[in-house]
Amino acid sequence: MERALDAFVFYLHNVKKASENTMVSYQRDLKKFVAFLQAQDVLDMKRVTQTNLNSYVLYLEKEGFTPATVSRNIASIKAFYHFLFREGMVAEDISDVLRAPKIEKKIPGIMSAKQVVKLLEQPSGTSPKERRDKAMLELLYATGIRVSELISLRIMDINLQMGFIVCRDADKERIIPFGKQARKALLQYMEDARETLLQDKNDPLLFVNCSGSAMSRQGFWKLIKYYARKAGIEDEIAPHTLRHSFAAHLVENGADLRSVQEMLGHSDISTTQIYANMNHSRIREVYEKAHPRG
């Protein structure tokens, strides 16, 4: 079983060119799945039955995992089985029996425009770290990119003169514009701070940590939570909060969903639709509060 899993990870890395986050997620889910099978004395993928698969899903649900987590595990198992069947490592793809639970789309937490301004004003110093932090926060809100995409940006991915960045994910790429404030913060960081922070002067990464190496998602999360506290923002701030706020504020100010979908990199517009639904909810709330007969 471990050999089959290793072969799948090799395929993800070398053929699918999957991101590091994707591979880590698949490995985590499938190691847990394999451990469950081994505890049931099923030691060969060829001996796994549809009953085993259904039992595993029931086990996840009984353990209290959320529908979203169960769905992600099912997706990992399906991708694994598609690979095993294509490579002739199993006689049939029995994962077709699995059905993901229905996931209720939650309205994401967003910040008000005033809260965003407060947050972006916090790194106001001229130290290399504050220059970097200011540039990262401004760019995140200006483009709505994921934190993983932000910390993976390279110098070659940014065009200061034209005001856009290029985001690459596996075999796809998208071009996202940014405005004057983000450009100003980036320029100050690149001219006055980046070289001071770098350990290797030939490092292509746009943003690095204070040790001069690649930043982590956890490191950036701590950074944004620190500035949120400093700004007096009591609402919970998550890594995706600025991304959600970017999208919600664009839609609220008249941006069309297709453009927002393209900038966010959503494959399905139904994912982007949630921001329009948020706007409709806000309109209803304003109406009920302000209309004399609401």
Coordinates of N, CA, C and O in Angstrom, one line a residue, residues 65-74 101-103:
F65 N -15.8 14.7 11.8 CA -15.2 15.5 10.7 C -16.3 16.3 10.0 O -17.4 15.7 9.8
T66 N -16.0 17.5 9.6 CA -17.0 18.3 8.9 C -17.3 17.8 7.5 O -16.5 17.0 7.0
P67 N -18.5 18.1 6.9 CA -18.8 17.6 5.6 C -17.7 18.0 4.6 O -17.4 17.3 3.7
A68 N -17.1 19.2 4.8 CA -16.1 19.7 3.9 C -14.8 18.8 4.0 O -14.2 18.5 2.9
T69 N -14.5 18.4 5.2 CA -13.3 17.5 5.4 C -13.6 16.2 4.8 O -12.7 15.6 4.2
V70 N -14.8 15.6 5.0 CA -15.1 14.3 4.5 C -15.1 14.4 3.0 O -14.6 13.5 2.3
S71 N -15.6 15.4 2.4 CA -15.6 15.6 0.9 C -14.2 15.6 0.4 O -13.9 15.1 -0.7
R72 N -13.3 16.4 1.1 CA -11.9 16.4 0.6 C -11.3 15.1 0.7 O -10.5 14.7 -0.3
N73 N -11.5 14.3 1.7 CA -11.0 12.9 1.8 C -11.5 12.0 0.7 O -10.8 11.3 0.1
I74 N -12.8 12.2 0.4 CA -13.4 11.4 -0.7 C -12.7 11.7 -2.0 O -12.4 10.9 -2.8
P101 N -20.8 14.3 0.8 CA -21.9 14.9 1.5 C -22.1 16.3 1.0 O -21.2 17.0 0.5
K102 N -23.4 16.7 1.1 CA -23.7 18.1 0.6 C -23.1 19.1 1.6 O -23.3 19.0 2.8
I103 N -22.5 20.1 1.0 CA -21.8 21.1 1.9 C -22.6 22.4 1.7 O -22.8 22.9 0.6

